[in-house]
Tab-separated table of C-alpha atoms in Angstrom:
chain	number	residue	atom	x	y	z
V	1	MET	CA	-0.646	66.777	176.430
V	2	THR	CA	2.554	65.283	175.005
V	3	PRO	CA	5.791	65.319	177.066
V	4	GLN	CA	7.282	67.988	174.803
V	5	LEU	CA	4.482	70.464	175.608
V	6	ASP	CA	4.129	72.317	178.887
V	7	SER	CA	0.887	72.559	180.886
V	8	ASP	CA	-0.246	75.493	178.736
V	9	GLY	CA	0.345	73.610	175.491
V	10	ARG	CA	3.482	75.557	174.604
V	11	LEU	CA	6.440	73.792	173.024
V	12	ARG	CA	9.126	73.096	175.616
V	13	HIS	CA	11.155	70.546	173.614
V	14	LEU	CA	10.877	69.243	170.050
V	15	LEU	CA	11.202	65.473	170.344
V	16	THR	CA	8.780	64.082	167.758
V	17	LEU	CA	6.060	65.141	165.339
V	18	ASP	CA	3.858	62.327	166.623
V	19	GLY	CA	1.039	64.053	168.485
V	20	LEU	CA	2.331	67.561	167.767
V	21	PRO	CA	-0.756	69.759	167.322
V	22	ARG	CA	-1.476	70.819	163.763
V	23	GLU	CA	-1.520	74.443	164.891
V	24	THR	CA	2.018	74.182	166.276
V	25	LEU	CA	3.297	72.352	163.208
V	26	CYS	CA	1.810	74.944	160.855
V	27	ARG	CA	3.042	77.843	162.976
V	28	LEU	CA	6.606	76.538	162.715
V	29	ILE	CA	6.336	76.144	158.935
V	30	ASP	CA	4.760	79.598	158.584
V	31	ARG	CA	7.521	81.184	160.660
V	32	ALA	CA	10.192	79.380	158.646
V	33	GLY	CA	8.619	80.755	155.489
V	34	GLN	CA	8.828	84.297	156.890
V	35	ILE	CA	12.469	83.743	157.829
V	36	ARG	CA	13.287	82.381	154.376
V	37	ASP	CA	11.526	85.284	152.644
V	38	ALA	CA	13.421	87.772	154.795
V	39	ALA	CA	16.726	86.077	153.954
V	40	LEU	CA	15.958	86.224	150.241
V	41	GLY	CA	15.227	89.921	150.658
V	42	ARG	CA	18.575	90.361	152.414
V	43	THR	CA	16.962	91.650	155.588
V	44	PRO	CA	19.561	91.835	158.387
V	45	ARG	CA	19.563	88.651	160.431
V	46	ARG	CA	17.641	88.606	163.697
V	47	GLN	CA	19.362	88.465	167.075
V	48	ALA	CA	16.569	86.668	168.929
V	49	LEU	CA	19.043	84.401	170.749
V	50	ASP	CA	21.703	86.991	171.552
V	51	GLY	CA	23.400	85.891	174.781
V	52	THR	CA	22.030	82.335	174.568
V	53	THR	CA	24.375	79.348	174.313
V	54	VAL	CA	23.282	76.386	172.205
V	55	CYS	CA	25.111	73.045	172.050
V	56	THR	CA	25.039	70.554	169.181
V	57	LEU	CA	25.327	67.352	171.224
V	58	PHE	CA	25.925	64.639	168.633
V	59	PHE	CA	26.599	61.024	169.549
V	60	GLU	CA	26.363	60.010	165.869
V	61	PRO	CA	28.084	61.449	162.777
V	62	SER	CA	26.273	64.156	160.826
V	63	THR	CA	27.127	66.728	158.190
V	64	ARG	CA	23.992	68.451	156.872
V	65	THR	CA	21.864	68.378	160.024
V	66	ARG	CA	24.649	69.545	162.325
V	67	SER	CA	25.816	72.265	159.925
V	68	SER	CA	22.226	73.412	159.355
V	69	PHE	CA	21.524	73.759	163.079
V	70	HIS	CA	24.863	75.526	163.604
V	71	ILE	CA	24.073	78.094	160.894
V	72	ALA	CA	20.507	78.504	162.197
V	73	ALA	CA	21.671	79.194	165.762
V	74	GLN	CA	24.364	81.624	164.603
V	75	ARG	CA	21.900	83.549	162.437
V	76	LEU	CA	19.733	84.021	165.521
V	77	GLY	CA	22.719	85.422	167.399
V	78	ALA	CA	23.388	82.430	169.671
V	79	ASP	CA	26.796	81.239	170.804
V	80	VAL	CA	27.244	77.677	169.491
V	81	LEU	CA	29.195	74.902	171.181
V	82	ASN	CA	29.936	71.833	169.059
V	83	PHE	CA	30.159	68.674	171.169
V	84	ASP	CA	31.904	65.711	169.580
V	85	ALA	CA	31.255	62.495	171.500
V	86	SER	CA	34.254	60.810	169.872
V	87	THR	CA	36.652	63.178	171.663
V	88	SER	CA	34.678	63.767	174.872
V	89	SER	CA	34.535	62.265	178.334
V	90	THR	CA	31.845	59.873	177.144
V	91	ARG	CA	34.773	57.747	175.968
V	92	LYS	CA	35.899	57.634	179.612
V	93	GLY	CA	32.500	56.411	180.788
V	94	GLU	CA	30.606	59.653	181.395
V	95	THR	CA	26.887	59.181	180.751
V	96	ALA	CA	24.915	61.337	178.336
V	97	ARG	CA	22.867	62.524	181.344
V	98	ASP	CA	25.979	63.736	183.177
V	99	THR	CA	27.258	65.380	179.998
V	100	LEU	CA	23.976	67.274	179.701
V	101	ARG	CA	24.030	68.398	183.315
V	102	ASN	CA	27.669	69.520	183.167
V	103	LEU	CA	26.976	71.612	180.086
V	104	GLU	CA	23.821	73.032	181.689
V	105	ALA	CA	25.984	74.090	184.645
V	106	MET	CA	28.141	76.045	182.192
V	107	GLY	CA	25.098	78.010	181.063
V	108	VAL	CA	23.996	76.091	177.958
V	109	ARG	CA	20.230	76.556	177.459
V	110	GLY	CA	19.577	74.719	174.203
V	111	PHE	CA	20.683	71.234	173.198
V	112	ILE	CA	20.427	69.808	169.702
V	113	VAL	CA	20.884	66.085	170.213
V	114	ARG	CA	21.506	63.199	167.842
V	115	HIS	CA	21.742	59.687	169.270
V	116	ALA	CA	21.798	56.129	167.953
V	117	GLU	CA	19.228	54.829	170.457
V	118	ASP	CA	15.452	55.161	170.130
V	119	GLY	CA	14.058	57.417	172.837
V	120	ALA	CA	17.456	58.671	173.995
V	121	VAL	CA	16.638	62.335	173.395
V	122	ALA	CA	13.318	62.120	175.227
V	123	ALA	CA	15.120	60.492	178.161
V	124	LEU	CA	17.580	63.396	178.276
V	125	ALA	CA	14.733	65.909	178.027
V	126	ALA	CA	13.175	64.327	181.108
V	127	GLU	CA	16.408	65.093	182.994
V	128	ALA	CA	16.760	68.665	181.741
V	129	GLY	CA	16.439	71.584	184.112
V	130	GLU	CA	13.810	74.296	183.988
V	131	GLY	CA	14.476	76.635	181.085
V	132	THR	CA	16.530	74.101	179.132
V	133	ALA	CA	15.185	73.046	175.727
V	134	LEU	CA	16.126	69.970	173.689
V	135	VAL	CA	15.683	69.375	169.972
V	136	ASN	CA	15.794	65.864	168.602
V	137	ALA	CA	18.195	65.907	165.645
V	138	GLY	CA	17.557	62.206	165.006
V	139	ASP	CA	17.364	59.288	167.427
V	140	GLY	CA	17.642	55.649	166.394
V	141	ARG	CA	14.890	54.750	163.958
V	142	SER	CA	12.184	56.675	165.770
V	143	ALA	CA	12.169	60.372	164.856
V	144	HIS	CA	13.826	63.267	163.048
V	145	PRO	CA	11.256	66.034	163.560
V	146	THR	CA	13.034	68.972	161.917
V	147	GLN	CA	13.562	66.896	158.758
V	148	GLY	CA	9.846	66.142	158.757
V	149	LEU	CA	9.060	69.842	159.141
V	150	LEU	CA	11.362	70.924	156.335
V	151	ASP	CA	9.938	68.225	154.062
V	152	MET	CA	6.401	69.502	154.723
V	153	MET	CA	7.543	73.068	154.097
V	154	THR	CA	9.097	72.012	150.784
V	155	ILE	CA	5.948	70.175	149.686
V	156	ARG	CA	3.742	73.103	150.670
V	157	GLN	CA	5.877	75.539	148.683
V	158	ALA	CA	5.550	73.349	145.602
V	159	LYS	CA	1.966	72.129	145.956
V	160	GLY	CA	0.101	74.532	148.211
V	161	ALA	CA	-1.307	74.198	151.707
V	162	ASP	CA	-4.142	71.768	150.888
V	163	PHE	CA	-2.511	68.382	151.480
V	164	SER	CA	-5.873	66.610	151.187
V	165	ARG	CA	-5.686	66.707	147.385
V	166	LEU	CA	-2.173	65.250	147.204
V	167	ARG	CA	-1.068	61.727	146.380
V	168	ILE	CA	2.288	61.151	148.030
V	169	LEU	CA	4.577	58.166	147.517
V	170	MET	CA	7.358	57.214	149.946
V	171	VAL	CA	9.888	54.744	148.560
V	172	GLY	CA	12.646	52.616	150.012
V	173	ASP	CA	14.057	51.714	153.382
V	174	VAL	CA	11.208	52.693	155.683
V	175	LYS	CA	12.132	50.051	158.262
V	176	HIS	CA	15.340	51.802	159.326
V	177	SER	CA	14.271	55.400	158.623
V	178	ARG	CA	13.552	57.934	161.342
V	179	VAL	CA	12.874	60.442	158.565
V	180	ALA	CA	10.085	58.249	157.179
V	181	ARG	CA	8.406	58.066	160.567
V	182	SER	CA	8.511	61.828	161.114
V	183	ASP	CA	7.265	62.450	157.570
V	184	LEU	CA	4.379	60.029	158.069
V	185	HIS	CA	3.409	61.695	161.359
V	186	ALA	CA	3.414	65.111	159.687
V	187	LEU	CA	1.552	63.974	156.567
V	188	ARG	CA	-1.234	62.485	158.698
V	189	THR	CA	-1.449	65.640	160.814
V	190	LEU	CA	-1.720	67.768	157.658
V	191	GLY	CA	-4.405	65.484	156.220
V	192	ALA	CA	-2.583	64.125	153.164
V	193	GLY	CA	-5.126	62.646	150.738
V	194	VAL	CA	-3.315	59.443	149.757
V	195	ILE	CA	-0.084	58.145	151.262
V	196	ARG	CA	1.547	55.290	149.385
V	197	VAL	CA	4.570	53.394	150.670
V	198	CYS	CA	6.678	51.186	148.436
V	199	GLY	CA	9.741	49.034	149.023
V	200	PRO	CA	10.920	45.467	149.340
V	201	GLN	CA	9.073	43.605	152.072
V	202	SER	CA	12.335	43.186	153.996
V	203	LEU	CA	12.662	46.988	154.303
V	204	LEU	CA	9.101	47.721	155.436
V	205	PRO	CA	8.225	47.813	159.150
V	206	ASP	CA	5.910	45.147	160.519
V	207	ASP	CA	4.393	47.286	163.294
V	208	GLY	CA	1.764	50.020	163.036
V	209	THR	CA	4.043	52.533	161.308
V	210	LEU	CA	2.241	52.211	157.974
V	211	SER	CA	-1.306	52.283	159.316
V	212	GLY	CA	-3.640	53.977	156.818
V	213	CYS	CA	-1.094	53.864	153.989
V	214	GLU	CA	-1.411	52.074	150.666
V	215	VAL	CA	1.503	49.633	150.746
V	216	GLY	CA	3.003	47.745	147.811
V	217	GLN	CA	6.185	46.343	146.290
V	218	ASP	CA	5.605	47.285	142.633
V	219	PHE	CA	7.332	50.650	142.269
V	220	ASP	CA	6.113	51.275	138.726
V	221	ALA	CA	2.478	50.709	139.685
V	222	MET	CA	2.724	52.797	142.859
V	223	LEU	CA	4.157	55.752	140.920
V	224	ASP	CA	1.032	56.085	138.803
V	225	GLY	CA	-0.277	59.660	139.032
V	226	VAL	CA	1.433	60.671	142.289
V	227	ASP	CA	2.154	64.348	143.016
V	228	VAL	CA	5.126	63.896	145.342
V	229	VAL	CA	7.814	61.190	145.336
V	230	MET	CA	9.744	60.950	148.596
V	231	MET	CA	12.810	58.776	148.110
V	232	LEU	CA	14.572	57.358	151.176
V	233	ARG	CA	18.221	56.534	151.690
V	234	LEU	CA	19.191	52.891	151.819
V	235	GLN	CA	20.591	52.822	155.355
V	236	ARG	CA	23.272	50.211	155.062
V	237	GLU	CA	24.879	51.227	158.385
V	238	ARG	CA	21.701	50.250	160.308
V	239	MET	CA	20.842	47.195	158.277
V	240	GLU	CA	21.155	43.562	159.186
V	241	GLU	CA	22.799	41.409	156.541
V	242	GLY	CA	20.762	39.935	153.720
V	243	LEU	CA	17.844	42.368	153.588
V	244	ILE	CA	18.538	43.095	149.921
V	245	ALA	CA	20.183	40.858	147.343
V	246	SER	CA	22.492	43.565	145.947
V	247	LEU	CA	22.620	47.287	145.279
V	248	GLU	CA	22.191	46.590	141.584
V	249	ASP	CA	19.032	44.570	142.193
V	250	TYR	CA	17.689	47.249	144.509
V	251	HIS	CA	18.246	49.966	141.907
V	252	ARG	CA	16.627	47.841	139.226
V	253	ALA	CA	13.477	47.435	141.326
V	254	TYR	CA	13.333	50.677	143.343
V	255	GLY	CA	15.700	53.210	141.787
V	256	LEU	CA	14.052	56.381	140.498
V	257	THR	CA	14.963	57.026	136.868
V	258	THR	CA	13.703	59.584	134.374
V	259	ALA	CA	11.631	56.898	132.641
V	260	ARG	CA	10.038	55.833	135.912
V	261	LEU	CA	9.318	59.392	137.005
V	262	ALA	CA	7.244	59.855	133.819
V	263	ARG	CA	4.622	57.547	135.395
V	264	ALA	CA	3.947	60.154	138.094
V	265	ALA	CA	1.871	63.290	137.545
V	266	LYS	CA	3.359	65.640	134.970
V	267	ASP	CA	4.194	68.238	137.629
V	268	ALA	CA	5.330	65.745	140.281
V	269	VAL	CA	8.213	66.752	142.526
V	270	VAL	CA	10.981	64.604	144.012
V	271	LEU	CA	12.364	64.809	147.553
V	272	HIS	CA	15.252	62.972	149.218
V	273	PRO	CA	16.543	63.607	152.779
V	274	GLY	CA	20.158	62.845	151.829
V	275	PRO	CA	22.809	61.834	151.673
V	276	ILE	CA	21.885	60.419	148.270
V	277	ASN	CA	23.298	57.084	147.180
V	278	ARG	CA	23.452	58.067	143.516
V	279	GLY	CA	22.800	55.193	141.179
V	280	VAL	CA	21.082	53.261	143.964
V	281	GLU	CA	17.946	55.148	145.084
V	282	ILE	CA	18.037	57.771	142.375
V	283	THR	CA	19.910	58.589	139.173
V	284	ASP	CA	21.930	61.731	138.559
V	285	GLU	CA	19.437	62.821	135.897
V	286	VAL	CA	16.573	62.845	138.407
V	287	ALA	CA	18.551	64.172	141.388
V	288	ASN	CA	19.833	67.092	139.310
V	289	GLY	CA	16.699	67.479	137.195
V	290	PRO	CA	13.980	70.149	137.158
V	291	GLN	CA	11.563	68.129	139.299
V	292	SER	CA	14.078	67.597	142.103
V	293	LEU	CA	13.633	69.687	145.262
V	294	VAL	CA	16.610	68.195	147.095
V	295	LEU	CA	18.580	71.435	147.366
V	296	ARG	CA	15.399	73.323	148.282
V	297	GLN	CA	15.041	70.894	151.202
V	298	VAL	CA	18.560	71.723	152.355
V	299	SER	CA	17.884	75.460	152.129
V	300	ASN	CA	14.565	75.128	153.957
V	301	GLY	CA	16.326	73.175	156.692
V	302	VAL	CA	18.103	76.288	157.958
V	303	ALA	CA	14.859	78.303	158.068
V	304	ILE	CA	12.943	75.520	159.843
V	305	ARG	CA	15.676	75.105	162.440
V	306	MET	CA	15.760	78.848	163.022
V	307	ALA	CA	11.990	78.780	163.583
V	308	VAL	CA	12.286	75.868	166.034
V	309	LEU	CA	15.120	77.442	168.050
V	310	GLU	CA	13.323	80.796	168.114
V	311	MET	CA	10.105	79.191	169.400
V	312	LEU	CA	11.909	77.185	172.073
V	313	LEU	CA	14.510	79.694	173.244
V	314	GLY	CA	13.543	83.135	171.939
């Protein structure tokens, strides 16, 4: 039993995809698919969280993730409180734990938390009262579970449910990426056939993160015949100095261009969690091209987050 599951195996918090049962992972993706299909059919939005207050508790900047969760909660009928740490009492010395408890006392039941420190969201979940649910919206370098879920949903839509036949390539700054870790956890759980990881040695983790993966530095060679190319953002804000020579050199070695993409399978698809550093990780032609699923990822993000909030709080 993982800390995010209760004694009956039900999801109490969503903190990580590491150890999340395959059944739970697939049920969330299936439900998100139903929600997305209903939205496309213009079915009236559900009110599963009518009367529930949800707080986006962000101690780090965010645009897409925060907006996506806000829209998801509103579409479920929840009241949404946006908490901005830069203008809150945390600047006066209030701890994140006290912030959580004060908001709980006001009747907030769901917390969507982003934090710069590894494990910070799990630590808050351990302090939460009965009936309070936390969702990890990204903590440190460790996890971003809803991004992992929406990436798996996007791949499944494009390639089908049998991940065992897929060759998937992850490229770039894995060392600093919480998205990469959540994606790797999910890909292993779903039984991905081949997982390749490519990037400069300085941007690859030296722990067990890449266990079972084919790892290399030659991007052109690693692209050969892959079905899915998952590009990662170069996280300059988390990076120590000197890990890459220059952005130009990085793009020359690891930037995805139309010519490079031709080495992958003919029907290969491209994902990127955003925000994209255009001209660094990926060119405009690829990002805006027919094989790019970047905007599909964004759209799926709302459906996945609705499914997560519904499961936790509905």
